[in-house]
Short mmCIF file of C-alpha atoms and ligand atoms in Angstrom, two decimals:
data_model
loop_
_atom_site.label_atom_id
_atom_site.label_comp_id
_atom_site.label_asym_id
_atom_site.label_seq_id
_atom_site.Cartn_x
_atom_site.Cartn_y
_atom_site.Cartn_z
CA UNK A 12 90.30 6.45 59.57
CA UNK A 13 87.20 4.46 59.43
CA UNK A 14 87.65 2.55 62.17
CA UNK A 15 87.33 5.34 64.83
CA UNK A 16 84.27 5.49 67.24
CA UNK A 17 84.80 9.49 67.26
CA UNK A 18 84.53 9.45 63.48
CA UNK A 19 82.14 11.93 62.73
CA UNK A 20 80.41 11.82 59.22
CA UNK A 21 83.28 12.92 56.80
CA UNK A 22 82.09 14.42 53.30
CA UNK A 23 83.66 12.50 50.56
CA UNK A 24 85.73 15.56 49.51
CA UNK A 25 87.39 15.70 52.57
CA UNK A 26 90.26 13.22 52.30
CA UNK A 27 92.32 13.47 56.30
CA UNK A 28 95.55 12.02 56.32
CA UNK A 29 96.18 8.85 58.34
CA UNK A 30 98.05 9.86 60.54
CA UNK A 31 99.64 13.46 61.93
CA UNK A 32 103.32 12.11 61.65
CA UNK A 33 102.66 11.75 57.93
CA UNK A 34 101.91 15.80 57.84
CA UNK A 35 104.06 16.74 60.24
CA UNK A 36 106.08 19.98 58.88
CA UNK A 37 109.63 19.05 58.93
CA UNK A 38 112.30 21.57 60.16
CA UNK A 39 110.59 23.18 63.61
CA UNK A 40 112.07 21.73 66.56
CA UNK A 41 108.88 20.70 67.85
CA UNK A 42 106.28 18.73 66.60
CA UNK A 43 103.82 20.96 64.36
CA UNK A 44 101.15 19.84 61.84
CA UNK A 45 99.37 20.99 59.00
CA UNK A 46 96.39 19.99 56.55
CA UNK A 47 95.44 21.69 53.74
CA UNK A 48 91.90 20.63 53.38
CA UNK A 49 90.59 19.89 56.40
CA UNK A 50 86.90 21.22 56.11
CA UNK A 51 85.15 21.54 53.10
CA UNK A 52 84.08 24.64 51.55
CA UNK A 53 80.20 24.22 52.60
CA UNK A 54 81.73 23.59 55.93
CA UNK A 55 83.94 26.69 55.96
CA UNK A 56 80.82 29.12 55.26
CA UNK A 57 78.10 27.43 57.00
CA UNK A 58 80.88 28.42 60.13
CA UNK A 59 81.36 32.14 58.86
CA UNK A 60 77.39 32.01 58.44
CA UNK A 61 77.34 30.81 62.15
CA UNK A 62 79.87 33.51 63.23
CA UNK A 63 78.19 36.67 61.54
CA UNK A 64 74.87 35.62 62.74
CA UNK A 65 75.89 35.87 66.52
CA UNK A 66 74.67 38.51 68.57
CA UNK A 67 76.54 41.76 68.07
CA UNK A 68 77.35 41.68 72.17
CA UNK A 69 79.75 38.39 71.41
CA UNK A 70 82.23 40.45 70.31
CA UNK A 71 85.24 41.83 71.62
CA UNK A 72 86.23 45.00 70.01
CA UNK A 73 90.11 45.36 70.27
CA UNK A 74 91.45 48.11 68.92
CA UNK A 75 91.81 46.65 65.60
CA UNK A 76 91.08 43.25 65.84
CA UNK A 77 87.51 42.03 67.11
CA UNK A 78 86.90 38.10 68.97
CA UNK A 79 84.68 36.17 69.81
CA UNK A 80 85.39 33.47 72.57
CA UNK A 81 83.24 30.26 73.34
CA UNK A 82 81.37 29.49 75.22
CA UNK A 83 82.97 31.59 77.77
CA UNK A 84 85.75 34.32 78.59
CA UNK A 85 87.95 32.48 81.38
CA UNK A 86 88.00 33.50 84.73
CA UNK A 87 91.27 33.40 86.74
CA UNK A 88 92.29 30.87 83.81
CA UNK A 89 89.54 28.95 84.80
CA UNK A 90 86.86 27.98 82.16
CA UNK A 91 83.35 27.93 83.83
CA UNK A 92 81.64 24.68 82.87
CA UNK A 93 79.92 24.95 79.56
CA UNK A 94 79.56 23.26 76.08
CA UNK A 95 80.15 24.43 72.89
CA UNK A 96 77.75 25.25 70.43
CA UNK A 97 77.27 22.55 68.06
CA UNK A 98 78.17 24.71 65.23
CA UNK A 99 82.06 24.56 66.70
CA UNK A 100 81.54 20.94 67.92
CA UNK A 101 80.63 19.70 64.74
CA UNK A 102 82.31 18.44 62.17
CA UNK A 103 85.63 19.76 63.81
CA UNK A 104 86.26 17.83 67.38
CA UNK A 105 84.76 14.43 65.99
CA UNK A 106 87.50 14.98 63.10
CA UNK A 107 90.26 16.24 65.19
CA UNK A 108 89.87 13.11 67.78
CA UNK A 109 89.65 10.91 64.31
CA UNK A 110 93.02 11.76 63.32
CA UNK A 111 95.85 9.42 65.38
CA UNK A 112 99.42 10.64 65.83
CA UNK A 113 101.23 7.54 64.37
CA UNK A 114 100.53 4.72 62.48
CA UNK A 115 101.21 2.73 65.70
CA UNK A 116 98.55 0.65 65.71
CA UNK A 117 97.40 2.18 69.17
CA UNK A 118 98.46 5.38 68.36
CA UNK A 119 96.50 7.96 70.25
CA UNK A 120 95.40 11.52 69.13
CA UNK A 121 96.60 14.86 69.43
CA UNK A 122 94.16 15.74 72.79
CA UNK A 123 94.55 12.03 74.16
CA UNK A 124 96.04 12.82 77.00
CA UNK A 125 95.02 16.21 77.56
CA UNK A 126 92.64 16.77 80.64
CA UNK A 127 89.46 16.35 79.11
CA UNK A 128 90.34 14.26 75.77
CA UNK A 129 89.35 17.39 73.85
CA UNK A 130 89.37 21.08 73.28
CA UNK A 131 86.81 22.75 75.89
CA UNK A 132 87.53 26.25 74.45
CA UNK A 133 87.62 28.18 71.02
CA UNK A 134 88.19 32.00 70.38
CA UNK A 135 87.63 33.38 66.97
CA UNK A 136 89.43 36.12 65.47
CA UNK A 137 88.95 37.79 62.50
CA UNK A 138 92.00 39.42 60.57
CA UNK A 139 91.05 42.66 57.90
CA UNK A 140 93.55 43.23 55.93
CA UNK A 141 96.69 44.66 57.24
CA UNK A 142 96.03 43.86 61.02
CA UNK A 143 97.54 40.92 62.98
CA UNK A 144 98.04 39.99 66.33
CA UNK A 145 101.52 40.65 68.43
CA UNK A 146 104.26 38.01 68.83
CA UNK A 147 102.81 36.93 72.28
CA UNK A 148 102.40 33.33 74.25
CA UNK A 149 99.12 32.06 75.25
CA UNK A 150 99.75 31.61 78.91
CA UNK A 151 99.31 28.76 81.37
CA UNK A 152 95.42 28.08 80.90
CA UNK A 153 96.16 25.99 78.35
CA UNK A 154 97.07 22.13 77.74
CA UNK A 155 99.55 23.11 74.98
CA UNK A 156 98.14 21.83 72.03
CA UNK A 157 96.66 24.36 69.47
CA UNK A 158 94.30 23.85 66.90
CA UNK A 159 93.76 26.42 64.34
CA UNK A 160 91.15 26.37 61.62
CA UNK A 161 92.06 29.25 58.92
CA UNK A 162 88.54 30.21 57.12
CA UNK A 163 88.17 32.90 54.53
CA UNK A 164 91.85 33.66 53.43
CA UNK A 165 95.18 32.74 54.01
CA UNK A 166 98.16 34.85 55.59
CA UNK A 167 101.52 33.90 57.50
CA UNK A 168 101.67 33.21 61.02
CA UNK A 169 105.28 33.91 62.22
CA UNK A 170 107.16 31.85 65.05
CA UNK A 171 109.41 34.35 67.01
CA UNK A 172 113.03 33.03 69.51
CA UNK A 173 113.58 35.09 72.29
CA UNK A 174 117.21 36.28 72.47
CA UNK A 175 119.59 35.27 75.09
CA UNK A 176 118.88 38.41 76.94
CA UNK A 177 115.30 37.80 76.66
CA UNK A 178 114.41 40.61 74.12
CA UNK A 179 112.36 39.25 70.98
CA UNK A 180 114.56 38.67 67.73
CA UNK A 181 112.33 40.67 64.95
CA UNK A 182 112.72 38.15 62.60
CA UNK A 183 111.05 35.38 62.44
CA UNK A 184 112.40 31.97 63.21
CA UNK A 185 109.75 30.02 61.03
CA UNK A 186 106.65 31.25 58.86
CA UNK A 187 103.69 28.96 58.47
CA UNK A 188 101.30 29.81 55.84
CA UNK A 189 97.92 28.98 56.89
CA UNK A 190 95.23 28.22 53.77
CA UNK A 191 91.37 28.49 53.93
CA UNK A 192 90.08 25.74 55.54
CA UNK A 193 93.32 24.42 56.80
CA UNK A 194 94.16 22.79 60.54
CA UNK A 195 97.56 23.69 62.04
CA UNK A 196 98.36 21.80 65.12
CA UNK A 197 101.00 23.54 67.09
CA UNK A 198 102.31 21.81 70.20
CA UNK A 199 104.84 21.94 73.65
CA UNK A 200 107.92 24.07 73.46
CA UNK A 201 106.90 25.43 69.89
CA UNK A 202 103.68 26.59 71.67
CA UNK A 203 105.32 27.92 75.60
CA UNK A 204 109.22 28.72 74.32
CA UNK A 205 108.66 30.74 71.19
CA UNK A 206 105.94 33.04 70.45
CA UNK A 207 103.63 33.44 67.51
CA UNK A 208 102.38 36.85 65.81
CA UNK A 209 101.23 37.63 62.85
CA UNK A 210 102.26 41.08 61.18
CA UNK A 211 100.01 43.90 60.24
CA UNK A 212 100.49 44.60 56.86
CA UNK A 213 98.30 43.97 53.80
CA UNK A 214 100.66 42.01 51.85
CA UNK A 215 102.46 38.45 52.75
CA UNK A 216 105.93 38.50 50.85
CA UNK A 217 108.84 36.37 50.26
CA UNK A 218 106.92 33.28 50.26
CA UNK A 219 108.89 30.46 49.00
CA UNK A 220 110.01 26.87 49.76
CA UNK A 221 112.90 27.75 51.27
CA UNK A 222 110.93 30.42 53.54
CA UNK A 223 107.55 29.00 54.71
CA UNK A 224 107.99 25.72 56.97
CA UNK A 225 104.95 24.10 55.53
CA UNK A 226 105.33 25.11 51.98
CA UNK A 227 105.58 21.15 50.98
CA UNK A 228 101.79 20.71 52.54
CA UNK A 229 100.23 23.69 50.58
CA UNK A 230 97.10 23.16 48.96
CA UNK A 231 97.57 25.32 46.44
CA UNK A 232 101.41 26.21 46.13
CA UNK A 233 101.23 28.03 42.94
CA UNK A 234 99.19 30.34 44.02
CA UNK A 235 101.78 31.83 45.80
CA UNK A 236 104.08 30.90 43.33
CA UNK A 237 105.02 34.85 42.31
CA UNK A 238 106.19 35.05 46.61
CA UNK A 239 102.86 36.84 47.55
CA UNK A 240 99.89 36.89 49.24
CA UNK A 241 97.50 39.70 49.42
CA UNK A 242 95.52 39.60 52.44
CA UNK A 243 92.01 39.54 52.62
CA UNK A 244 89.75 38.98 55.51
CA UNK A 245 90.74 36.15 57.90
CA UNK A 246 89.30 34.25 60.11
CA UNK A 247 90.73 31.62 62.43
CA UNK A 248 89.47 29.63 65.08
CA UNK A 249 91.55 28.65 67.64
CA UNK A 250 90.88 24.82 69.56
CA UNK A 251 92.00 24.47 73.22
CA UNK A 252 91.50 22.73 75.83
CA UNK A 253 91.45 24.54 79.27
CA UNK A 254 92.83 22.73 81.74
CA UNK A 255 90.90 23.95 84.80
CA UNK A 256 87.10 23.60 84.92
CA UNK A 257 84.91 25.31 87.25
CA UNK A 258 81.87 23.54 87.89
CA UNK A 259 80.18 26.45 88.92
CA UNK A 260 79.63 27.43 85.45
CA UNK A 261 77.02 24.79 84.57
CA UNK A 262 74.69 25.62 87.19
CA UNK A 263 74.82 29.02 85.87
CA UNK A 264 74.77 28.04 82.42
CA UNK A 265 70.78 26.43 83.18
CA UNK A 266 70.07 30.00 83.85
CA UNK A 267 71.17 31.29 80.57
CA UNK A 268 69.99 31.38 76.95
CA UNK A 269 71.25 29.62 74.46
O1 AKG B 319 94.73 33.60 64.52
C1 AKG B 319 95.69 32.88 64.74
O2 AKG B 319 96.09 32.04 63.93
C2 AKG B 319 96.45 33.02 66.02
C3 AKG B 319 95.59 33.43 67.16
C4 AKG B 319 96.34 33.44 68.44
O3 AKG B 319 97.52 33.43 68.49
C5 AKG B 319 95.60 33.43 69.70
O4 AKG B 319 94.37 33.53 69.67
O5 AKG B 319 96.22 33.30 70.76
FE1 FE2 B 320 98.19 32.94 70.46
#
């Protein structure tokens, strides 16, 4: 780990694995990746901190759900040319591009050969309990590699198989229980041949090795050692990168306030 120019200062608490294959969650048929503690907890609410503070017009309002998306909505699945606030830059993309796939000893990382080397793009949602978000795809914007920090709580995000006549199967193929502070790295078919939802109800249940595909990598598997989680407020940011860039939106971008 310490010998990566992208390494951004790590605290000592935070201990990253060396590489992804070593956290790689065994069982889905394509590659997905989770760690536990992958920000600290001074991290985690200096970001909440960050995301309360914006301005109340960077929210979406869905009917239950609210987002926020930086530094830009896209347009046409384009992304108009803009950084991210530091606050999302920092500590995450210097840690995600510290993190190599193998222990090859060139082994590249997860947004290596992505379009622009790293994610361009995050959207922030926040869960109350008892809401989630559809079994949906994420559409063609998107190289498909996913990042997902979980802050505040944990609940189960559920990977869905179409059937063979195209109509979803209701249950779930594979559950993935995300923790505070965790990364999971979702990639290719998992990501644009499946889709991912998470339910709307107020408890997580059944939660066991044999159910939840990461349940080896859990932080903190007793916890859910009696097959529950209650849900409490959730928030998750979501790392992309956008694979069309409009230029256009840097020009405009001198015009605006940051
Ligand atoms: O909150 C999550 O973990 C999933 C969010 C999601 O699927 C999306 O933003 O497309
Ligand atoms: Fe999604």
């Amino acid at each position: 780990m310490a010998n990566n120019k992208f390494m951004g200062p790590t605290p000592s608490l935070i201990k990253l694995p060396d590489a992804l294959d070593d956290i790689r969650l065994t069982g889905l048929p394509q590659a997905a990746y989770y760690i536990s503690d992958f920000i600290s907890q001074e991290e985690e609410q200096a970001i909440l901190d960050k995301i309360a503070s914006a301005p109340k017009p960077r929210w979406k309002q869905l009917s239950h759900r609210r987002l926020q998306t930086w530094p830009s909505d896209l347009v046409n699945n384009k992304l108009l040319d803009a950084p991210l606030p530091t606050w999302l830059n920092d500590p995450i993309i210097p840690r995600l591009k510290s993190i190599r796939l193998s222990h090859e000893p060139d082994s590249s990382d997860i947004f290596s050969d992505s379009p622009h080397q790293k994610p361009n793009h995050v959207l922030i949602n926040e869960y109350l309990p008892g809401i989630g978000i559809m079994p949906h795809k994420d559409g063609a914007a998107y190289y498909p590699v996913v990042c997902t920090v979980s802050l505040g709580a944990s609940l189960c995000l559920n990977i869905y198989k179409s059937k063979d006549d195209g109509a979803l199967d209701p249950n779930p193929a594979w559950r993935i229980l995300q923790e505070p502070r965790s990364l999971l790295v979702t990639t290719s078919a998992l990501y644009t041949d499946f889709l991912h939802g998470i339910e709307d109800i107020t408890e997580d249940v059944e939660l066991s090795k044999n159910t939840i595909a990461n349940w080896e990598l859990l932080r903190s598997p007793e916890e859910f050692a009696n097959g529950s989680n209650v849900r409490q407020t959730r928030t998750s940011l979501t790392y992309r990168d956008v694979m069309k860039v409009s230029k256009l939106g840097g020009k405009l971008g001198l015009l605006q306030k940051r």
